[in-house]
Short mmCIF file of C-alpha atoms and ligand atoms in Angstrom, two decimals:
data_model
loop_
_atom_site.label_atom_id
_atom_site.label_comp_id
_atom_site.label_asym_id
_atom_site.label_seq_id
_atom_site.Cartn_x
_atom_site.Cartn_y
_atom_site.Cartn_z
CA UNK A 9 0.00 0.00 0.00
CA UNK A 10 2.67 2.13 0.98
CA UNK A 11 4.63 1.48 -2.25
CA UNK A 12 1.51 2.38 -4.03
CA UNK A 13 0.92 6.11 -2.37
CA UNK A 14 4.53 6.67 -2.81
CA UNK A 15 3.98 6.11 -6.97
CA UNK A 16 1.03 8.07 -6.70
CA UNK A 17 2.87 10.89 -5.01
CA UNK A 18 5.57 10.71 -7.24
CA UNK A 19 3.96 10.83 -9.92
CA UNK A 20 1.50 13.64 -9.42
CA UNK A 21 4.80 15.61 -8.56
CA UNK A 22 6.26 14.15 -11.54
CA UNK A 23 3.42 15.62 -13.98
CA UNK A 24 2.88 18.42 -11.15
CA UNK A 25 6.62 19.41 -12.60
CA UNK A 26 5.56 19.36 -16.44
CA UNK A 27 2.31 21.14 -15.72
CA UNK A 28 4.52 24.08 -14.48
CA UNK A 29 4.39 26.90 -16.78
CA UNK A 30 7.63 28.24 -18.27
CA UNK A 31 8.84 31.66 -17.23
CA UNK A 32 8.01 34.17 -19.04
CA UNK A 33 9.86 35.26 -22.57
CA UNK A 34 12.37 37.76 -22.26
CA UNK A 35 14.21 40.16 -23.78
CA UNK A 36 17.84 40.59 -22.17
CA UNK A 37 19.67 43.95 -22.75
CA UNK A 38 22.83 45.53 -22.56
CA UNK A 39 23.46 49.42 -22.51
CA UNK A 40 26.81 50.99 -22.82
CA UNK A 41 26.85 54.70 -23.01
CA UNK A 42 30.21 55.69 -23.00
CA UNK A 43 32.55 58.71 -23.93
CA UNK A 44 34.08 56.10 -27.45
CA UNK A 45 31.73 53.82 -27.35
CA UNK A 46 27.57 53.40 -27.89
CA UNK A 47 26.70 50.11 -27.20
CA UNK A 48 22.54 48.67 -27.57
CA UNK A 49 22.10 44.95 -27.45
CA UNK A 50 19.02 43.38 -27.31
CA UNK A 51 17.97 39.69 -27.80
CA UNK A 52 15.50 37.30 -26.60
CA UNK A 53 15.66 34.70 -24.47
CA UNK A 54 12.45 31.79 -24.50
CA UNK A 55 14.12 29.62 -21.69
CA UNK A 56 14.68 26.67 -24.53
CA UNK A 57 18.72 26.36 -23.47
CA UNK A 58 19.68 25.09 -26.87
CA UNK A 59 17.92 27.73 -28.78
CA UNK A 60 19.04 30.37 -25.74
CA UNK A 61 22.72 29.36 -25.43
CA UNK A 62 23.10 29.44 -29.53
CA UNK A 63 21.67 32.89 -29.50
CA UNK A 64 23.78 33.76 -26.04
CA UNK A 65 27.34 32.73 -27.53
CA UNK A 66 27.00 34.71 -31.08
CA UNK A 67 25.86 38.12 -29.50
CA UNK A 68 28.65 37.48 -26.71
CA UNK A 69 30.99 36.94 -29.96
CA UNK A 70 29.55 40.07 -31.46
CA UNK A 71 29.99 41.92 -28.52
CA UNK A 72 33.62 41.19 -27.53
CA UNK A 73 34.98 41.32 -31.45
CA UNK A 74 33.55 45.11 -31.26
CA UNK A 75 35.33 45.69 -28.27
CA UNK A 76 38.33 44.48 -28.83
CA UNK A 77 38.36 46.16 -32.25
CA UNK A 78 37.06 49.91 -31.39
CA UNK A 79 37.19 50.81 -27.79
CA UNK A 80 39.50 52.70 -26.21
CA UNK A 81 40.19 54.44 -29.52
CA UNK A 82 40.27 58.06 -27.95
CA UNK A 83 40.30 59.58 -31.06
CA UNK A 84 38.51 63.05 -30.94
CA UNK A 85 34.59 62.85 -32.56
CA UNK A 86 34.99 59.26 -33.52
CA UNK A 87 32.54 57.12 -31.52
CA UNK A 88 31.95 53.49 -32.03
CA UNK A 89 28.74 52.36 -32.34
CA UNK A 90 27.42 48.79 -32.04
CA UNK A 91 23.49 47.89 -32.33
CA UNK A 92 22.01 44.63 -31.94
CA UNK A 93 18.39 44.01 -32.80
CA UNK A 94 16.32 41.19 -33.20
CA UNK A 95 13.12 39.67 -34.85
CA UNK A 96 11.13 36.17 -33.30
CA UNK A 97 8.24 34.59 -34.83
CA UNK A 98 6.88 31.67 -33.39
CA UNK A 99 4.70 29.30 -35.99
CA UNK A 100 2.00 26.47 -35.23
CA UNK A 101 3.29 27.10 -31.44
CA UNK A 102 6.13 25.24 -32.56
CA UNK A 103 8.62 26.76 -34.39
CA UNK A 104 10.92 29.83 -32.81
CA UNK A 105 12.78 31.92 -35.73
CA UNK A 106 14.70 34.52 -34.55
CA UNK A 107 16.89 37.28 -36.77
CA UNK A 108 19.88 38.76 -34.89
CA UNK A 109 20.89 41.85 -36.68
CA UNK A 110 24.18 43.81 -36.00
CA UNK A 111 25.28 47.53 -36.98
CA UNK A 112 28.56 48.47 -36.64
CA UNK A 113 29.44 52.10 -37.48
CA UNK A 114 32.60 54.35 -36.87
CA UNK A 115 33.59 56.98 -39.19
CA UNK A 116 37.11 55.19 -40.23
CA UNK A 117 34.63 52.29 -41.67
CA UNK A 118 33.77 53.67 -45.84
CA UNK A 119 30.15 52.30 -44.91
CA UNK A 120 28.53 50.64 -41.55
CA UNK A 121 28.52 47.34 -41.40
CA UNK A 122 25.48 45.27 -40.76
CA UNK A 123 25.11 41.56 -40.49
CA UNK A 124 22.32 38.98 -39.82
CA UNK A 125 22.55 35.44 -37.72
CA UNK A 126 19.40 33.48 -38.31
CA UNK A 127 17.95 30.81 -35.52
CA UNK A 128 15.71 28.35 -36.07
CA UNK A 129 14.57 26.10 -33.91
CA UNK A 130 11.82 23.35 -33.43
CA UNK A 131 10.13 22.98 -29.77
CA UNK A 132 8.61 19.61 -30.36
CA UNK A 133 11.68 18.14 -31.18
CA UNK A 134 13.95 20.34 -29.02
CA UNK A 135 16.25 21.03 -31.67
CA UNK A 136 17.81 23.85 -34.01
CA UNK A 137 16.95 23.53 -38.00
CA UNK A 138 19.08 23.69 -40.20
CA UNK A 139 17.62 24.65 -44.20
CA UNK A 140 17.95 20.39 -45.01
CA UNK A 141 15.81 19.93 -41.95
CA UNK A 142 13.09 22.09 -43.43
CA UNK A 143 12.95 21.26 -47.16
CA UNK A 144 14.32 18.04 -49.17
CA UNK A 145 17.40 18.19 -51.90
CA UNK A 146 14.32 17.93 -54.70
CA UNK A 147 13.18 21.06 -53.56
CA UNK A 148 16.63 23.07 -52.75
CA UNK A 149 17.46 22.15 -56.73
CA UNK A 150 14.33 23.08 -57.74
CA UNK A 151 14.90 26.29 -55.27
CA UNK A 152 18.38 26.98 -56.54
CA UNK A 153 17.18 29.04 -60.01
CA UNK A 154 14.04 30.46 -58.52
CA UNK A 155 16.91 31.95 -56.22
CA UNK A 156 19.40 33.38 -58.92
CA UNK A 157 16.39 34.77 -60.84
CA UNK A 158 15.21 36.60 -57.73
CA UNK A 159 18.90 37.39 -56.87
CA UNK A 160 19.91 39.27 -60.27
CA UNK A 161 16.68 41.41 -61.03
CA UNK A 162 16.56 42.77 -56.77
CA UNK A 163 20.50 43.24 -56.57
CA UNK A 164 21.97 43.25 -59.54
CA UNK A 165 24.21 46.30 -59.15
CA UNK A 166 26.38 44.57 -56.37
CA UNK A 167 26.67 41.18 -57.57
CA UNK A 168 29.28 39.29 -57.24
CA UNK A 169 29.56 36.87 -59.98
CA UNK A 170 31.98 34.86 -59.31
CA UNK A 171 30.97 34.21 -55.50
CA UNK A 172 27.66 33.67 -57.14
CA UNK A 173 28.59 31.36 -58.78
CA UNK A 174 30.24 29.07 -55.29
CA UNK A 175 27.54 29.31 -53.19
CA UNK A 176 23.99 29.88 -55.47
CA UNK A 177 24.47 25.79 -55.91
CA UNK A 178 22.54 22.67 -54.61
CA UNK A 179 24.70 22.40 -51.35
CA UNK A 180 22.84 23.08 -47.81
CA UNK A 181 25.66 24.01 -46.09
CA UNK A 182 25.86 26.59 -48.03
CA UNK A 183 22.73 28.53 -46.75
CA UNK A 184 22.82 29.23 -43.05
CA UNK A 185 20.79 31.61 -42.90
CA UNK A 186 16.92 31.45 -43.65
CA UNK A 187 13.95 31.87 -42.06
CA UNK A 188 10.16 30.90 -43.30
CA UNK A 189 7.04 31.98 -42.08
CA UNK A 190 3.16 31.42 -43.56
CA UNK A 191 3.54 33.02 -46.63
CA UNK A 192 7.74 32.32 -47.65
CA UNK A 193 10.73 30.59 -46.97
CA UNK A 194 13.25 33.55 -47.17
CA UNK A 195 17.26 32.98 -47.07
CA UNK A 196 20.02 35.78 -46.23
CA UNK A 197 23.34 36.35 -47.14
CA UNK A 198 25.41 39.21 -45.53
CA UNK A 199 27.41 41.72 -47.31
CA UNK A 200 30.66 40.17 -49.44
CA UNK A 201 29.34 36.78 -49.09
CA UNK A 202 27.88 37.12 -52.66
CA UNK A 203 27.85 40.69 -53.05
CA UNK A 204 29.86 44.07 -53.05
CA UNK A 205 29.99 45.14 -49.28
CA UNK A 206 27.58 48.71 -49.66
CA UNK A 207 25.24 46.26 -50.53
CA UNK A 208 24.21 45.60 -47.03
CA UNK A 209 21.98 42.78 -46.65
CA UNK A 210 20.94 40.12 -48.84
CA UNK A 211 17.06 39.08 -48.52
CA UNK A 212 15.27 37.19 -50.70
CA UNK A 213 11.59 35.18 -50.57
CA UNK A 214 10.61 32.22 -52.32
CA UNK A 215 6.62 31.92 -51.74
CA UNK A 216 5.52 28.48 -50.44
CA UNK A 217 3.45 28.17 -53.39
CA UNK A 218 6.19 27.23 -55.30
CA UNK A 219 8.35 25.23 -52.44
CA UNK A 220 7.08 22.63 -50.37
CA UNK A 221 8.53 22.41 -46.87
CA UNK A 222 9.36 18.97 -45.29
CA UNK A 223 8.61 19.94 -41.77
CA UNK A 224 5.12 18.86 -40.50
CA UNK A 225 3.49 22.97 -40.49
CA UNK A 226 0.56 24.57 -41.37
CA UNK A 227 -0.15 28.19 -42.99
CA UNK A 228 -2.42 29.95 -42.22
CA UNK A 229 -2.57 29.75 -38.57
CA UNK A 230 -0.84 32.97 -37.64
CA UNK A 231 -3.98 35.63 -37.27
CA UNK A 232 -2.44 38.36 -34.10
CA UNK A 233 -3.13 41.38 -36.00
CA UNK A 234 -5.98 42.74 -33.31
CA UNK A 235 -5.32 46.13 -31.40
CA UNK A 236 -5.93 45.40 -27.72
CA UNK A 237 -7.30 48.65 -26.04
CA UNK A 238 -6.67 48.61 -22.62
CA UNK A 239 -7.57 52.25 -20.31
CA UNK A 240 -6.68 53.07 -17.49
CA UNK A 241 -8.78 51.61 -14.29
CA UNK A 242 -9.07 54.94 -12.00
CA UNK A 243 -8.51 58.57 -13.42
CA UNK A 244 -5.89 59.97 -10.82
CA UNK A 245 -5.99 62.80 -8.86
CA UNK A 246 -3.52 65.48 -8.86
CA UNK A 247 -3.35 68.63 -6.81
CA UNK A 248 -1.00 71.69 -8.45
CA UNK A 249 -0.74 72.84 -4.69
CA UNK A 250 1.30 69.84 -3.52
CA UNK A 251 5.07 69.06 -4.55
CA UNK A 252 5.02 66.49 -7.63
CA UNK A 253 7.88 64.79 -9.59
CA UNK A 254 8.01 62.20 -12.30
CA UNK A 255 9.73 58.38 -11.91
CA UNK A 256 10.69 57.81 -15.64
CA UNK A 257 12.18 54.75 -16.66
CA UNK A 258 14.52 54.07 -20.10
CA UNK A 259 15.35 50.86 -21.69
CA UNK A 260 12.46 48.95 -20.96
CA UNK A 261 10.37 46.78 -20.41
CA UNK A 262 12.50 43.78 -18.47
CA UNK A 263 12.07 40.98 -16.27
CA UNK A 264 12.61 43.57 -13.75
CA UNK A 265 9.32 45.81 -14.94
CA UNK A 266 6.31 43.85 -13.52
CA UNK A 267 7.75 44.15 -9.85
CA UNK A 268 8.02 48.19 -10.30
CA UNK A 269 4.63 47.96 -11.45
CA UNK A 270 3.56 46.38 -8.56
CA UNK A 271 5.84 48.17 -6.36
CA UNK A 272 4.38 51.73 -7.82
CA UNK A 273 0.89 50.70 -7.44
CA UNK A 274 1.82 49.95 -3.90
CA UNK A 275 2.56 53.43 -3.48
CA UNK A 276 -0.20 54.98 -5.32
CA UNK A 277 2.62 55.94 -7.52
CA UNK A 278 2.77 56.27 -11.34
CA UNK A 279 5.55 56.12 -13.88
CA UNK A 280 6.44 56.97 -16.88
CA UNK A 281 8.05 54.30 -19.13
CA UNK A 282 10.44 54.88 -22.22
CA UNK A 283 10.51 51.35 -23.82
CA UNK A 284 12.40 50.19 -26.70
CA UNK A 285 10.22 48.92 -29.47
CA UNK A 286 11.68 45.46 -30.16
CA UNK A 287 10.87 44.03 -26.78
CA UNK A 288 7.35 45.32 -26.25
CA UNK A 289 6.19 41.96 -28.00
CA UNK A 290 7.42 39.83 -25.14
CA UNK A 291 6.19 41.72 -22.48
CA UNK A 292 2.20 42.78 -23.81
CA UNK A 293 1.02 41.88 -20.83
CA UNK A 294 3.35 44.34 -18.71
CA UNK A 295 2.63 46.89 -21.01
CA UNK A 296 -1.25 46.71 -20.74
CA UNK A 297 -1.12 46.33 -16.40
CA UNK A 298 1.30 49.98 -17.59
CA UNK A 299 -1.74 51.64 -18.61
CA UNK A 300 -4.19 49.63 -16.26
CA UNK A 301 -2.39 50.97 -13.62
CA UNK A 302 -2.24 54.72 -14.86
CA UNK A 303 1.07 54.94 -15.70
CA UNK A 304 2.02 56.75 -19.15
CA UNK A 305 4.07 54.85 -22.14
CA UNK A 306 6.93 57.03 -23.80
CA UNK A 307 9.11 55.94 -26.80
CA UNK A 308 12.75 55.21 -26.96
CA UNK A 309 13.41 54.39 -30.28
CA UNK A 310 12.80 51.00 -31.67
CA UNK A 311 16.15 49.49 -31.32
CA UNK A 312 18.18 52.12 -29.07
CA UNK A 313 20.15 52.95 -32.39
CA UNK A 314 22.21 56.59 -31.84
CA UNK A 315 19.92 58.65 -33.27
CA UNK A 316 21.27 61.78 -34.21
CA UNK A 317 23.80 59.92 -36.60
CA UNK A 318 20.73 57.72 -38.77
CA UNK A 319 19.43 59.19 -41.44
CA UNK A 320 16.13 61.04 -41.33
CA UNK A 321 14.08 57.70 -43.21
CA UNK A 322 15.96 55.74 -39.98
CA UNK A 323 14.93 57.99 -37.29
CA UNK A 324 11.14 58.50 -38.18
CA UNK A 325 11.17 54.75 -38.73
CA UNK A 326 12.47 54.14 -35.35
CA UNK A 327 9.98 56.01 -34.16
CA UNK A 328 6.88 54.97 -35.95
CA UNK A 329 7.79 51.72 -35.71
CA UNK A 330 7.77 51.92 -31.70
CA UNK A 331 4.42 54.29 -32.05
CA UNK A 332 2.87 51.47 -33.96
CA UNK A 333 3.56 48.42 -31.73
CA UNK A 334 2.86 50.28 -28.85
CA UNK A 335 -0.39 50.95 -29.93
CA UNK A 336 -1.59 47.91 -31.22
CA UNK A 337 -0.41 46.03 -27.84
CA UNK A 338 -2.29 48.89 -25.74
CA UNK A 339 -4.68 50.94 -27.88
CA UNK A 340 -2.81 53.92 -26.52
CA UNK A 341 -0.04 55.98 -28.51
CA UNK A 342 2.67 57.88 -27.01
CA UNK A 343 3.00 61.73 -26.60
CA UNK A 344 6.22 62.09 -25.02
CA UNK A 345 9.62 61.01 -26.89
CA UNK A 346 12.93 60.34 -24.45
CA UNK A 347 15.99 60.70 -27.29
CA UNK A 348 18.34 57.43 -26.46
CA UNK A 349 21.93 58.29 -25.15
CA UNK A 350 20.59 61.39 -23.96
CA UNK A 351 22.10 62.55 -27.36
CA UNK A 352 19.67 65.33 -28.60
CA UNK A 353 20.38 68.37 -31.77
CA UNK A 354 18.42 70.81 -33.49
CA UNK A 355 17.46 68.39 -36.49
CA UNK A 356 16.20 65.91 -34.15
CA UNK A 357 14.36 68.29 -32.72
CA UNK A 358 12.83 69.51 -35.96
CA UNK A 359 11.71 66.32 -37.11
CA UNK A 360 10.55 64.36 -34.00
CA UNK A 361 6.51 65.08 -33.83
CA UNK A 362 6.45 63.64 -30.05
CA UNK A 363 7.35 66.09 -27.06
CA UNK A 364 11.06 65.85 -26.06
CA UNK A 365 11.37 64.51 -22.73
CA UNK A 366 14.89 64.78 -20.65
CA UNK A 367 15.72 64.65 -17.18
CA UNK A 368 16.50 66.68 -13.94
CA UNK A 369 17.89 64.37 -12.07
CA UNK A 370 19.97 61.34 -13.21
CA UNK A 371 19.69 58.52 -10.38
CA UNK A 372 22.61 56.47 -12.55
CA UNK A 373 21.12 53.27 -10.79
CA UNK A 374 23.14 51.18 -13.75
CA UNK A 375 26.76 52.53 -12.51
CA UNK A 376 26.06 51.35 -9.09
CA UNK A 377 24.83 48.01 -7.75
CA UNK A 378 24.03 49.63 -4.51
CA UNK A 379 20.61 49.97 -4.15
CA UNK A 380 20.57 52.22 -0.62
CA UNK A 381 23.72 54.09 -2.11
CA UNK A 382 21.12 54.97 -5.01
CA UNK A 383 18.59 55.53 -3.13
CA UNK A 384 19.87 58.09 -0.75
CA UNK A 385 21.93 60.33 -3.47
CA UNK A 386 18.62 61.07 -5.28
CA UNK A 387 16.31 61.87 -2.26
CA UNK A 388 18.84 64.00 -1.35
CA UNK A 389 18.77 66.05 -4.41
CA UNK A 390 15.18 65.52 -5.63
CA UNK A 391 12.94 68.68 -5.56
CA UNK A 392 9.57 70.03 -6.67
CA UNK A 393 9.01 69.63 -10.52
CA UNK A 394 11.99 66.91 -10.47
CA UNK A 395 12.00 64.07 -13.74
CA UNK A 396 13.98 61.83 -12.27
CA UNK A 397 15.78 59.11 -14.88
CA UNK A 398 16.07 55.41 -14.00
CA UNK A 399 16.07 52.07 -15.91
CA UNK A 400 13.83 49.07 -15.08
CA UNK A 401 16.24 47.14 -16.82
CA UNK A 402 18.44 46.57 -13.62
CA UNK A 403 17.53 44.84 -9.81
CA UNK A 404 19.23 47.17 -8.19
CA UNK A 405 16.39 49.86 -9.92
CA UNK A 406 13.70 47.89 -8.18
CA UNK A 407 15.35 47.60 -4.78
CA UNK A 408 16.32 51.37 -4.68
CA UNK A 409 12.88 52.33 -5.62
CA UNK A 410 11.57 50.24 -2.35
CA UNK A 411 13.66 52.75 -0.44
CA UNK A 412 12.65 55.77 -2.43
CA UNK A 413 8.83 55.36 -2.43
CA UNK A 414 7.99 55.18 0.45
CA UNK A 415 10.54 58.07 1.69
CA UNK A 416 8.82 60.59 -1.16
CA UNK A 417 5.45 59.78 -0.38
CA UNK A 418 5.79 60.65 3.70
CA UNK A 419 7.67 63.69 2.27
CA UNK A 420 4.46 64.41 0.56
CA UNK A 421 5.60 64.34 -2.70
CA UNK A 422 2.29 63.27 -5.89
CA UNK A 423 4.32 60.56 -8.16
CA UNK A 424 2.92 61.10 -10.84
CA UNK A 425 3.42 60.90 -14.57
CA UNK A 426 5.39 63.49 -17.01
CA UNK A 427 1.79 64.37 -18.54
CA UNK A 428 0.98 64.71 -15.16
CA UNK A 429 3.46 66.82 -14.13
CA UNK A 430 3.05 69.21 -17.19
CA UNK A 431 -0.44 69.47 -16.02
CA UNK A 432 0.21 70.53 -12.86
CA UNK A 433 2.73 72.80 -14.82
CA UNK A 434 -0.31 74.46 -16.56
CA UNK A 435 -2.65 74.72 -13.20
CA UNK A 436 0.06 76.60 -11.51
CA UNK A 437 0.66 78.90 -14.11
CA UNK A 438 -2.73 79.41 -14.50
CA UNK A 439 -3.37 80.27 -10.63
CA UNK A 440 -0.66 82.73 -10.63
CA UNK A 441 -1.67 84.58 -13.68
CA UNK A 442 -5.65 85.15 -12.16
ZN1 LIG B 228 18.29 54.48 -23.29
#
């Protein structure tokens, strides 16, 4: 008998286990704003370790080759600038693809660089795909002049013929990077692999019409095109007569975000939130409790690029790119713009449509790990009117805010948002001027 409650116990602990849902999706970041180098990384991370560590070990690679090539350069006006970004589609709840992209600009390099990593990987079979995993040698031949067709009439100014030539041939290995999705299978090739290097990335799709894929998957099943609308559950109260600041927060959202959230709300306390475009899809649901909660949603940028060297087509991208995802994940689109790096000029000005939001007091919570150390600096500074600048990309944020909160609120300061605070702005005015 005793033998037989044991199995049962183990085994309702054993499917207990399974049953357990799977953290959430992140996105991890890395922010280096320094005097020679600009540094925005950001990747995903689905807590699959074979997918995770192959996406882990080339941005690490990325990383430290950029290092060791540009900083510490100290030449006068010549920053280094490195930008990861990243794409994920998941397909039939089964399939992960992920595109890494990397920028690398410097003004010793005659154009930037950029370069794409492609990751595909199968969650069913807990494995990464490689192109002869998803399609048969039948259909690769059969793909191979569809391909060169495609190739020569989209790029043929910077074609390489003779690189052609090696690798636009029947062999898998040579195609590591691809991708496919309902409509296409779509394979890359980075600059000088079979082009001139100002060519910048090579992208072509072959519809599914014309290539069947070997993989058990089925089109058609990919439909998340809906806005969500999502308002905010109380209107707050503010009161021009009592001190105010604003809590904003850059770089977001994180792992780290829900617990301010929660931590905020705690406090009767609302933020203002500068995320980066490219991660709002993994965190939808800590965007909408955002706006449930009253807080307001700023942007900053879509992938962190330095944004007073990108052309103007690049920065209004950036920028309506963010606008866009924001709003269909919320139903709300920003007002307020935070410029990333801090790094702000007259054009920028001219052409961003958003308000320009900076700071008056810089917490730098990312220099320090010291959460009290944090803490204590800015309630010894903050004032009246303050925007303060944080980053809920870091634990130490969190923990220093627990310190802060409840400090500012006994001091009788309204946390409220930057709207907010221009708001009160107005009343005030408006009081003194009757
Ligand atoms: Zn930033």
């Amino acid at each position: 008998m005793k033998k037989i409650i044991a199995l049962i116990i183990f085994l309702f602990l054993l499917t207990g286990c399974s049953w357990q849902a799977k953290p959430e999706k992140n996105a991890k970041t890395i922010i280096e704003d320094r005097s020679d180098i600009k540094v925005a990384i950001n990747y995903p991370e689905f807590h699959y370790s074979i997918l995770d560590n192959a996406i882990d070990k080339e941005v690490q690679n990325i990383y430290k080759t950029f290092k060791n090539e540009y900083q510490n350069m100290n030449s006068y006006n010549n920053i280094a600038e490195l930008n990861v970004d990243y794409h994920h589609e998941v397909l039939n709840d089964r399939y992960i693809n992920v595109i890494l992209t990397s920028f690398i600009n410097q003004s010793n390099l005659a154009h930037p660089s950029n370069t794409i990593k492609t990751f595909s990987y199968d969650k069913k079979a807990n494995r990464m795909l490689r192109l002869s995993d998803v399609i048969s040698q039948p259909e690769l031949d059969k793909l191979v002049p569809l391909f060169q067709k495609k190739l020569l009439t989209k790029y043929k100014d910077c074609i390489l013929m003779d690189k052609l030539k090696q690798t636009i041939t029947n062999h898998f290995e040579n195609y590591q990077n691809f991708t496919f999705n309902d409509d296409d299978l779509i394979l890359y090739f980075n600059p000088y692999d079979i082009t001139a290097g100002y060519c910048n990335i090579i992208k072509i799709n072959i519809s599914l019409d014309q290539i069947n894929l070997k993989l058990p998957f089925e089109r058609g099943t990919n439909s998340d095109h809906q806005v969500t609308k999502v308002a905010a559950e109380e209107k707050s109260v503010i009161d021009p007569k009592k001190p105010a600041i604003a809590i904003t927060f850059d770089d977001g959202p994180s792992k780290y975000t829900k617990d301010i959230l929660t931590l905020l709300k705690k406090y009767q306390a609302n933020g203002t939130f500068f995320v980066i475009g490219n991660k709002v899809n993994l965190y939808q649901d800590t965007l909408r409790t955002m706006v449930k909660n009253g807080n307001e949603i700023g942007n900053h940028s879509y992938n962190h690029k330095y944004l007073t060297r990108v052309t103007d087509h690049e920065l209004l991208q950036q920028i309506e790119d963010t606008q866009a995802v924001i709003t269909k994940t919320t139903g709300t689109t920003p007002k307020l713009f935070r410029p990333t790096y801090g790094s702000i000029n007259k054009h920028l000005r001219e052409k961003v449509d958003l308000d320009i939001i900076m700071w008056t007091v810089d917490t730098s919570d990312w220099k320090s790990t010291n959460a009290k150390k944090i803490a204590t600096k800015a309630l010894d500074t903050i004032q009246d009117g303050d925007i303060i600048l944080m980053h809920d990309t870091h634990s130490q944020t969190l923990k220093a805010l627990s310190y802060m909160l409840p400090k500012l609120k006994e001091e009788g300061y309204q946390l409220v948002t930057v709207s907010e605070l221009n708001e009160i702005r107005v009343l005030r005015e408006s009081t003194r001027e009757s």
